[in-house]
Coordinates of N, CA and C in Angstrom, one line a residue:
X1130 N 104.1 206.2 104.4 CA 103.5 206.0 103.1 C 102.7 204.7 103.1
X1131 N 101.6 204.7 102.5 CA 100.7 203.6 102.5 C 100.8 202.8 101.2
X1132 N 100.9 201.4 101.4 CA 101.1 200.6 100.2 C 99.8 199.9 99.9
X1133 N 99.7 199.6 98.6 CA 98.5 199.0 98.1 C 98.6 197.5 98.3
X1134 N 97.8 196.8 99.2 CA 98.0 195.4 99.5 C 96.7 194.6 99.1
X1135 N 96.0 195.1 98.1 CA 94.8 194.4 97.7 C 95.1 193.0 97.2
X1136 N 96.4 192.7 96.7 CA 96.7 191.4 96.1 C 97.1 190.4 97.2
X1137 N 97.4 190.8 98.4 CA 97.9 189.9 99.5 C 96.9 188.8 99.8
X1138 N 95.6 189.1 100.0 CA 94.7 188.0 100.3 C 94.6 187.0 99.2
X1139 N 94.7 187.4 98.0 CA 94.7 186.5 96.9 C 95.9 185.5 96.9
X1140 N 97.0 186.1 97.2 CA 98.2 185.2 97.2 C 98.1 184.2 98.4
X1141 N 97.6 184.7 99.5 CA 97.4 183.8 100.7 C 96.4 182.7 100.3
X1142 N 95.4 183.0 99.7 CA 94.3 182.0 99.3 C 94.9 181.0 98.4
X1143 N 95.7 181.4 97.5 CA 96.4 180.5 96.5 C 97.4 179.6 97.2
X1144 N 98.1 180.1 98.1 CA 99.1 179.3 98.8 C 98.4 178.3 99.7
X1145 N 97.3 178.7 100.4 CA 96.6 177.7 101.2 C 95.9 176.6 100.4
X1146 N 95.5 177.0 99.2 CA 94.9 176.0 98.3 C 95.9 175.0 97.9
X1147 N 97.1 175.5 97.6 CA 98.2 174.6 97.1 C 98.7 173.6 98.2
X1148 N 98.6 174.0 99.5 CA 99.1 173.2 100.6 C 98.0 172.3 101.1
X1149 N 96.8 172.5 100.8 CA 95.7 171.7 101.4 C 95.7 170.4 100.6
X1150 N 95.4 169.3 101.3 CA 95.3 168.0 100.6 C 94.2 167.9 99.6
X1151 N 94.5 167.3 98.5 CA 93.4 167.2 97.5 C 92.5 166.0 97.8
X1152 N 91.3 166.1 97.5 CA 90.3 165.0 97.7 C 90.7 163.8 96.9
X1153 N 90.7 162.6 97.5 CA 91.0 161.4 96.7 C 90.0 161.1 95.6
X1154 N 90.5 160.7 94.5 CA 89.6 160.4 93.4 C 89.1 158.9 93.6
X1155 N 87.9 158.7 93.5 CA 87.3 157.3 93.7 C 87.7 156.4 92.5
X1156 N 88.2 155.2 92.9 CA 88.6 154.2 91.9 C 87.3 153.5 91.4
X1157 N 87.3 153.1 90.2 CA 86.1 152.5 89.6 C 85.9 151.2 90.4
X1158 N 84.6 150.8 90.6 CA 84.3 149.6 91.3 C 84.7 148.4 90.6
X1159 N 85.3 147.4 91.3 CA 85.8 146.2 90.7 C 84.7 145.0 91.0
X1160 N 84.5 144.1 90.1 CA 83.6 143.0 90.4 C 84.1 142.1 91.5
X1161 N 83.3 141.5 92.3 CA 83.7 140.6 93.4 C 84.1 139.3 92.8
X1162 N 85.3 138.8 93.3 CA 85.8 137.5 92.8 C 85.1 136.4 93.5
X1163 N 84.3 135.6 92.8 CA 83.5 134.6 93.5 C 84.0 133.2 93.1
X1164 N 85.2 133.1 92.5 CA 85.8 131.8 92.2 C 86.2 131.1 93.4
X1165 N 86.2 129.8 93.4 CA 86.7 129.0 94.6 C 88.2 129.1 94.7
X1166 N 88.5 129.5 96.0 CA 90.0 129.7 96.3 C 90.5 128.4 97.0
X1167 N 91.6 127.9 96.4 CA 92.1 126.7 97.0 C 93.4 127.0 97.8
X1168 N 93.6 126.5 99.0 CA 94.8 126.8 99.7 C 96.0 126.1 99.0
X1169 N 97.2 126.8 99.1 CA 98.3 126.2 98.5 C 98.7 124.9 99.2
X1170 N 99.2 123.9 98.5 CA 99.6 122.7 99.1 C 101.0 122.4 98.8
X1171 N 101.8 122.2 99.8 CA 103.2 121.9 99.7 C 103.4 120.6 99.0
X1172 N 104.4 120.5 98.1 CA 104.7 119.3 97.4 C 105.6 118.5 98.2
X1173 N 105.2 117.3 98.8 CA 106.0 116.6 99.7 C 107.2 116.0 99.1
X1174 N 107.2 115.9 97.7 CA 108.4 115.3 97.1 C 109.6 116.3 97.0
X1175 N 109.3 117.5 97.3 CA 110.4 118.5 97.3 C 111.0 118.7 98.6
X1176 N 112.4 118.7 98.7 CA 113.0 118.8 100.0 C 112.8 120.3 100.5
X1177 N 112.9 120.4 101.8 CA 112.7 121.7 102.5 C 113.7 122.7 101.9
X1178 N 114.9 122.3 101.5 CA 116.0 123.2 101.0 C 115.5 123.9 99.7
X1179 N 114.5 123.4 99.1 CA 114.1 124.0 97.8 C 113.3 125.2 98.0
X1180 N 113.0 125.6 99.3 CA 112.2 126.7 99.5 C 110.7 126.3 99.8
X1181 N 110.4 125.0 99.6 CA 109.1 124.5 99.8 C 108.9 124.2 101.3
X1182 N 109.0 125.3 102.1 CA 109.0 125.1 103.6 C 107.6 124.9 104.1
X1183 N 107.4 124.2 105.2 CA 106.1 124.0 105.8 C 105.5 125.3 106.4
X1184 N 104.2 125.4 106.4 CA 103.6 126.5 107.0 C 103.6 126.3 108.5
X1185 N 103.3 127.4 109.3 CA 103.4 127.4 110.7 C 102.5 126.3 111.3
X1186 N 101.3 126.0 110.7 CA 100.4 125.0 111.1 C 101.1 123.6 111.0
X1187 N 101.9 123.4 109.9 CA 102.6 122.2 109.7 C 103.7 122.0 110.8
X1188 N 104.4 123.1 111.1 CA 105.4 123.1 112.1 C 104.8 122.7 113.5
X1189 N 103.7 123.3 113.8 CA 103.0 123.0 115.1 C 102.6 121.5 115.1
X1190 N 102.0 121.0 114.0 CA 101.6 119.6 113.9 C 102.7 118.6 114.1
X1191 N 103.9 118.9 113.5 CA 105.0 118.0 113.6 C 105.6 118.1 115.0
X1192 N 105.6 119.3 115.6 CA 106.1 119.4 117.0 C 105.2 118.6 118.0
X1193 N 103.9 118.6 117.7 CA 102.9 117.9 118.5 C 103.1 116.4 118.5
X1194 N 103.8 115.8 117.4 CA 104.0 114.4 117.3 C 104.9 113.9 118.4
X1195 N 105.8 114.8 118.9 CA 106.8 114.4 119.9 C 106.6 115.1 121.2
X1196 N 105.4 115.7 121.4 CA 105.2 116.5 122.6 C 105.1 115.6 123.9
X1197 N 104.3 114.6 123.8 CA 104.1 113.7 125.0 C 103.4 112.4 124.5
X1198 N 103.4 111.5 125.4 CA 102.6 110.2 125.1 C 101.1 110.5 125.6
X1199 N 100.3 110.7 124.6 CA 98.9 111.1 124.8 C 98.0 110.0 124.4
X1200 N 97.2 109.4 125.3 CA 96.3 108.4 124.9 C 95.2 108.8 124.0
X1201 N 94.9 110.1 123.9 CA 93.9 110.7 123.0 C 94.3 110.9 121.6
X1202 N 95.6 110.8 121.3 CA 96.1 111.0 120.0 C 95.8 109.8 119.1
X1203 N 95.6 110.1 117.8 CA 95.4 109.0 116.8 C 96.7 108.7 116.1
X1204 N 97.3 107.6 116.3 CA 98.6 107.3 115.7 C 98.5 107.1 114.2
X1205 N 97.4 106.7 113.7 CA 97.2 106.6 112.2 C 97.3 108.0 111.6
X1206 N 96.6 109.0 112.1 CA 96.7 110.4 111.6 C 98.1 111.0 111.9
X1207 N 98.7 110.7 113.0 CA 100.0 111.2 113.3 C 101.0 110.6 112.3
X1208 N 100.9 109.3 112.0 CA 101.8 108.8 111.0 C 101.7 109.4 109.6
X1209 N 100.4 109.7 109.3 CA 100.2 110.4 108.0 C 100.9 111.7 108.0
X1210 N 100.9 112.5 109.1 CA 101.6 113.8 109.2 C 103.1 113.5 109.1
X1211 N 103.5 112.5 109.8 CA 105.0 112.3 109.9 C 105.5 111.9 108.5
X1212 N 104.7 111.1 107.7 CA 105.2 110.7 106.4 C 105.3 111.9 105.5
X1213 N 104.3 112.8 105.5 CA 104.4 114.1 104.7 C 105.7 114.8 105.0
X1214 N 105.9 115.0 106.3 CA 107.1 115.8 106.8 C 108.4 115.0 106.4
X1215 N 108.4 113.7 106.5 CA 109.6 113.0 106.2 C 109.9 113.0 104.7
X1216 N 108.9 112.9 103.9 CA 109.1 113.0 102.4 C 109.5 114.4 102.0
X1217 N 109.0 115.4 102.7 CA 109.3 116.8 102.3 C 110.8 117.1 102.7
X1218 N 111.2 116.5 103.9 CA 112.6 116.9 104.3 C 113.6 115.8 104.1
X1219 N 113.3 114.7 103.4 CA 114.3 113.7 103.1 C 114.7 113.0 104.4
X1220 N 113.7 112.7 105.3 CA 114.0 112.2 106.6 C 113.4 110.8 106.8
X1221 N 113.8 110.1 107.9 CA 113.1 108.9 108.3 C 112.2 109.2 109.5
X1222 N 111.4 108.2 109.9 CA 110.5 108.4 111.0 C 110.9 107.4 112.1
X1223 N 110.9 107.9 113.3 CA 111.1 107.0 114.5 C 109.8 107.0 115.3
X1224 N 109.2 105.9 115.5 CA 108.0 105.7 116.4 C 108.6 105.4 117.7
X1225 N 108.4 106.3 118.7 CA 108.8 106.1 120.1 C 107.6 105.6 120.9
X1226 N 107.6 104.3 121.2 CA 106.4 103.8 121.8 C 106.7 103.7 123.3
X1227 N 105.7 104.3 124.1 CA 105.9 104.3 125.5 C 104.7 105.0 126.2
X1228 N 104.9 105.5 127.4 CA 103.8 106.2 128.1 C 104.3 107.1 129.1
X1229 N 103.4 108.0 129.6 CA 103.8 109.0 130.6 C 104.1 108.2 131.9
X1230 N 103.7 107.0 132.1 CA 104.0 106.2 133.3 C 105.4 105.7 133.3
X1231 N 106.1 105.7 132.1 CA 107.3 105.0 131.9 C 108.5 105.9 132.3
X1232 N 109.2 105.5 133.3 CA 110.4 106.4 133.8 C 111.5 106.4 132.8
X1233 N 111.7 105.2 132.1 CA 112.8 105.2 131.1 C 112.4 106.0 129.8
X1234 N 111.1 106.2 129.6 CA 110.7 107.1 128.5 C 111.1 108.5 128.8
X1235 N 110.9 108.9 130.0 CA 111.3 110.3 130.4 C 112.8 110.4 130.4
X1236 N 113.5 109.4 130.8 CA 115.0 109.4 130.8 C 115.5 109.6 129.4
X1237 N 114.8 108.9 128.4 CA 115.2 109.1 127.0 C 115.0 110.5 126.5
X1238 N 113.8 111.0 126.9 CA 113.5 112.4 126.5 C 114.6 113.4 127.0
X1239 N 114.9 113.2 128.3 CA 115.9 114.1 129.0 C 117.3 113.9 128.3
X1240 N 117.6 112.7 128.0 CA 118.9 112.4 127.4 C 119.0 113.1 126.1
X1241 N 118.0 113.0 125.2 CA 118.1 113.6 123.9 C 118.1 115.2 124.0
X1242 N 117.1 115.7 124.8 CA 117.0 117.1 125.0 C 118.3 117.7 125.6
X1243 N 119.0 117.0 126.4 CA 120.1 117.5 127.1 C 121.4 117.4 126.3
X1244 N 121.4 116.8 125.1 CA 122.6 116.7 124.3 C 122.3 117.4 123.0
X1245 N 122.9 118.6 122.8 CA 122.6 119.4 121.6 C 123.0 118.7 120.3
X1246 N 124.1 117.9 120.3 CA 124.6 117.3 119.1 C 123.6 116.2 118.7
X1247 N 123.2 115.4 119.6 CA 122.2 114.3 119.3 C 120.9 114.9 118.9
X1248 N 120.5 115.9 119.6 CA 119.2 116.5 119.3 C 119.2 117.1 117.9
X1249 N 120.3 117.8 117.6 CA 120.4 118.4 116.3 C 120.4 117.3 115.2
X1250 N 121.1 116.2 115.4 CA 121.2 115.1 114.5 C 119.8 114.5 114.3
X1251 N 119.1 114.3 115.4 CA 117.7 113.8 115.3 C 116.8 114.7 114.5
X1252 N 116.9 116.0 114.8 CA 116.0 116.9 114.0 C 116.3 117.0 112.5
X1253 N 117.6 116.8 112.2 CA 118.0 116.9 110.8 C 117.7 115.6 110.0
X1254 N 117.5 114.5 110.7 CA 117.4 113.2 110.0 C 116.1 112.4 110.3
X1255 N 115.4 112.8 111.3 CA 114.2 112.0 111.7 C 113.0 112.9 112.0
X1256 N 111.8 112.3 111.8 CA 110.6 112.9 112.3 C 110.3 112.0 113.5
X1257 N 110.3 112.5 114.7 CA 110.2 111.7 115.9 C 108.7 111.7 116.4
X1258 N 108.1 110.6 116.4 CA 106.7 110.5 116.7 C 106.4 109.5 117.9
X1259 N 105.8 110.1 118.9 CA 105.5 109.3 120.1 C 104.1 108.5 119.9
X1260 N 104.1 107.3 120.3 CA 102.9 106.4 120.2 C 102.6 106.0 121.7
X1261 N 101.5 106.3 122.2 CA 101.1 106.0 123.5 C 100.8 104.5 123.7
X1262 N 101.3 104.0 124.8 CA 100.9 102.6 125.2 C 100.7 102.7 126.7
X1263 N 99.4 102.6 127.1 CA 99.1 102.7 128.6 C 97.8 102.0 128.8
X1264 N 97.4 101.9 130.1 CA 96.1 101.3 130.4 C 95.0 102.1 129.8
X1265 N 95.1 103.4 129.6 CA 94.0 104.2 129.0 C 93.9 103.9 127.5
X1266 N 95.0 103.6 126.8 CA 94.9 103.3 125.4 C 96.2 102.6 125.0
X1267 N 96.1 101.3 124.7 CA 97.2 100.5 124.2 C 97.5 100.7 122.8
X1268 N 96.7 101.3 122.0 CA 96.8 101.4 120.6 C 97.2 100.1 119.9
X1269 N 96.4 99.1 120.4 CA 96.7 97.7 119.9 C 96.6 97.5 118.4
X1270 N 95.5 98.1 117.8 CA 95.3 97.9 116.4 C 96.5 98.5 115.6
X1271 N 96.9 99.7 116.0 CA 98.0 100.4 115.3 C 99.3 99.6 115.5
X1272 N 99.6 99.2 116.7 CA 100.9 98.5 117.0 C 101.0 97.1 116.5
X1273 N 99.8 96.5 116.2 CA 99.8 95.1 115.7 C 100.5 94.9 114.4
X1274 N 100.7 96.0 113.6 CA 101.4 95.9 112.3 C 102.9 95.8 112.5
X1275 N 103.4 96.0 113.7 CA 104.9 96.0 114.0 C 105.3 94.8 114.8
X1276 N 106.6 94.5 114.9 CA 107.0 93.4 115.7 C 106.7 93.6 117.2
X1277 N 106.7 92.4 117.9 CA 106.4 92.5 119.3 C 107.4 93.3 120.1
X1278 N 106.9 94.0 121.1 CA 107.7 94.9 121.9 C 108.0 94.2 123.2
X1279 N 109.4 94.2 123.6 CA 109.8 93.6 124.9 C 109.7 94.5 126.0
X1280 N 109.9 95.8 125.8 CA 109.9 96.8 126.9 C 109.8 98.2 126.4
X1281 N 109.6 99.1 127.3 CA 109.4 100.5 126.9 C 110.4 101.4 127.5
X1282 N 110.8 102.5 126.7 CA 110.4 102.8 125.4 C 110.9 101.8 124.3
X1283 N 110.2 101.7 123.2 CA 110.7 100.9 122.1 C 110.7 101.8 120.9
X1284 N 111.7 101.7 120.0 CA 111.8 102.5 118.8 C 111.7 101.7 117.6
X1285 N 110.8 102.2 116.7 CA 110.7 101.6 115.3 C 111.2 102.6 114.3
X1286 N 112.1 102.3 113.5 CA 112.6 103.2 112.4 C 111.8 102.8 111.1
X1287 N 111.2 103.8 110.5 CA 110.5 103.7 109.3 C 111.1 104.6 108.2
X1288 N 110.9 104.2 107.0 CA 111.3 105.1 105.9 C 110.2 106.2 105.7
X1289 N 110.4 107.1 104.8 CA 109.5 108.2 104.6 C 108.1 107.8 104.1
X1290 N 108.0 106.5 103.6 CA 106.7 106.0 103.1 C 106.0 105.2 104.3
X1291 N 106.7 105.1 105.4 CA 106.1 104.3 106.5 C 106.4 102.9 106.6
X1292 N 107.4 102.4 105.8 CA 107.8 101.0 105.8 C 108.8 100.8 106.9
X1293 N 108.6 99.7 107.7 CA 109.5 99.4 108.8 C 110.9 99.0 108.3
X1294 N 111.9 99.7 108.9 CA 113.3 99.4 108.5 C 114.0 98.6 109.7
X1295 N 113.6 99.0 110.9 CA 114.3 98.4 112.1 C 113.5 98.5 113.3
X1296 N 113.6 97.5 114.2 CA 112.9 97.5 115.5 C 114.0 97.5 116.6
X1297 N 114.0 98.6 117.4 CA 115.1 98.7 118.4 C 114.6 98.6 119.8
X1298 N 115.1 97.6 120.5 CA 114.9 97.4 121.9 C 115.9 98.4 122.6
X1299 N 115.3 99.3 123.4 CA 116.2 100.4 123.9 C 117.0 99.9 125.1
X1300 N 116.7 98.7 125.6 CA 117.5 98.1 126.7 C 119.0 98.0 126.2
X1301 N 119.2 97.7 124.9 CA 120.5 97.6 124.3 C 121.3 98.9 124.3
X1302 N 120.5 100.0 124.4 CA 121.2 101.3 124.3 C 121.4 102.0 125.7
X1303 N 121.0 101.3 126.8 CA 121.2 101.8 128.1 C 122.7 101.8 128.5
X1304 N 122.9 102.7 129.5 CA 124.3 102.7 130.1 C 124.6 101.4 130.8
X1305 N 125.9 101.1 130.9 CA 126.3 99.8 131.6 C 126.0 99.9 133.1
X1306 N 125.9 98.8 133.7 CA 125.8 98.7 135.1 C 127.0 99.4 135.8
X1307 N 126.7 100.1 136.9 CA 127.8 100.9 137.5 C 127.8 102.3 137.0
X1308 N 127.2 102.6 135.9 CA 127.1 104.0 135.3 C 125.8 104.6 135.8
X1309 N 125.7 105.9 135.8 CA 124.4 106.5 136.2 C 123.3 106.0 135.3
X1310 N 122.1 105.8 135.9 CA 121.0 105.3 135.1 C 120.7 106.2 133.9
X1311 N 120.5 105.6 132.8 CA 120.2 106.4 131.6 C 120.7 105.6 130.3
X1312 N 121.1 106.4 129.3 CA 121.4 105.8 128.0 C 122.9 106.0 127.7
X1313 N 123.5 105.1 127.0 CA 124.9 105.2 126.6 C 125.0 106.1 125.4
X1314 N 125.7 107.2 125.5 CA 125.7 108.1 124.4 C 126.3 107.5 123.1
X1315 N 127.4 106.8 123.2 CA 128.1 106.2 122.0 C 127.2 105.2 121.3
X1316 N 126.5 104.3 122.1 CA 125.7 103.3 121.5 C 124.4 104.0 120.9
X1317 N 123.8 105.0 121.6 CA 122.6 105.6 121.1 C 122.9 106.4 119.8
X1318 N 124.0 107.1 119.8 CA 124.4 107.9 118.6 C 124.7 107.0 117.4
X1319 N 125.3 105.9 117.7 CA 125.7 104.9 116.6 C 124.4 104.4 116.0
X1320 N 123.4 104.1 116.9 CA 122.1 103.6 116.4 C 121.4 104.7 115.5
X1321 N 121.5 105.9 115.9 CA 120.8 107.0 115.1 C 121.6 107.2 113.8
X1322 N 122.9 107.1 113.8 CA 123.7 107.3 112.6 C 123.5 106.1 111.6
X1323 N 123.3 104.9 112.2 CA 123.2 103.7 111.3 C 121.9 103.8 110.5
X1324 N 120.8 104.3 111.1 CA 119.5 104.3 110.5 C 119.1 105.6 109.9
X1325 N 120.0 106.6 109.9 CA 119.7 107.9 109.3 C 119.6 107.7 107.8
X1326 N 118.8 108.6 107.1 CA 118.7 108.4 105.6 C 120.0 108.7 105.0
X1327 N 120.3 107.9 103.9 CA 121.6 108.2 103.2 C 121.6 109.6 102.6
X1328 N 122.7 110.2 102.7 CA 122.8 111.6 102.1 C 123.3 111.5 100.6
X1329 N 122.8 112.3 99.8 CA 123.2 112.3 98.4 C 124.7 112.8 98.3
X1330 N 125.5 112.2 97.4 CA 126.9 112.5 97.3 C 127.1 113.9 96.8

């Protein structure tokens, strides 16, 4: 028996039309925004805990302060960066004066990097900034605002506004004679704790 199937092609066409994607409707054209766009600026008076965290560029700039003793760096610009970070994080600033030529400077770096507790305390309380002193660049103009240095490395502790609080001869923090060459952990940690910013109660 033969069936009448004249309606089958119509159903198939309808089904195909229902499954095919519809053409997107064009959105009306929007006018171009030509107003001056200003980059957001972090408020340095707000602590990092408030959510006012630094951008990746700021993080890189702060890390660069302690990367190495570089005669090409500008300590005036570096201190400006350090002050913004110190004010934002409620920290103090340590100027670590020395040079790549200085074996005790490298010992200090290794001492801090090799002690997780001291390193963590430093990072929580200080912005650590290296200032080059070498034959290539003595940074005499910048260092002339601070007390005379007896030997290297030398540490200056500043508040978040850049005011000198303490001048530390690191020879006083070295390990006693008869001990391995380096720094005395107890004395060094006591120095860092003494000059850390006071914590709110």
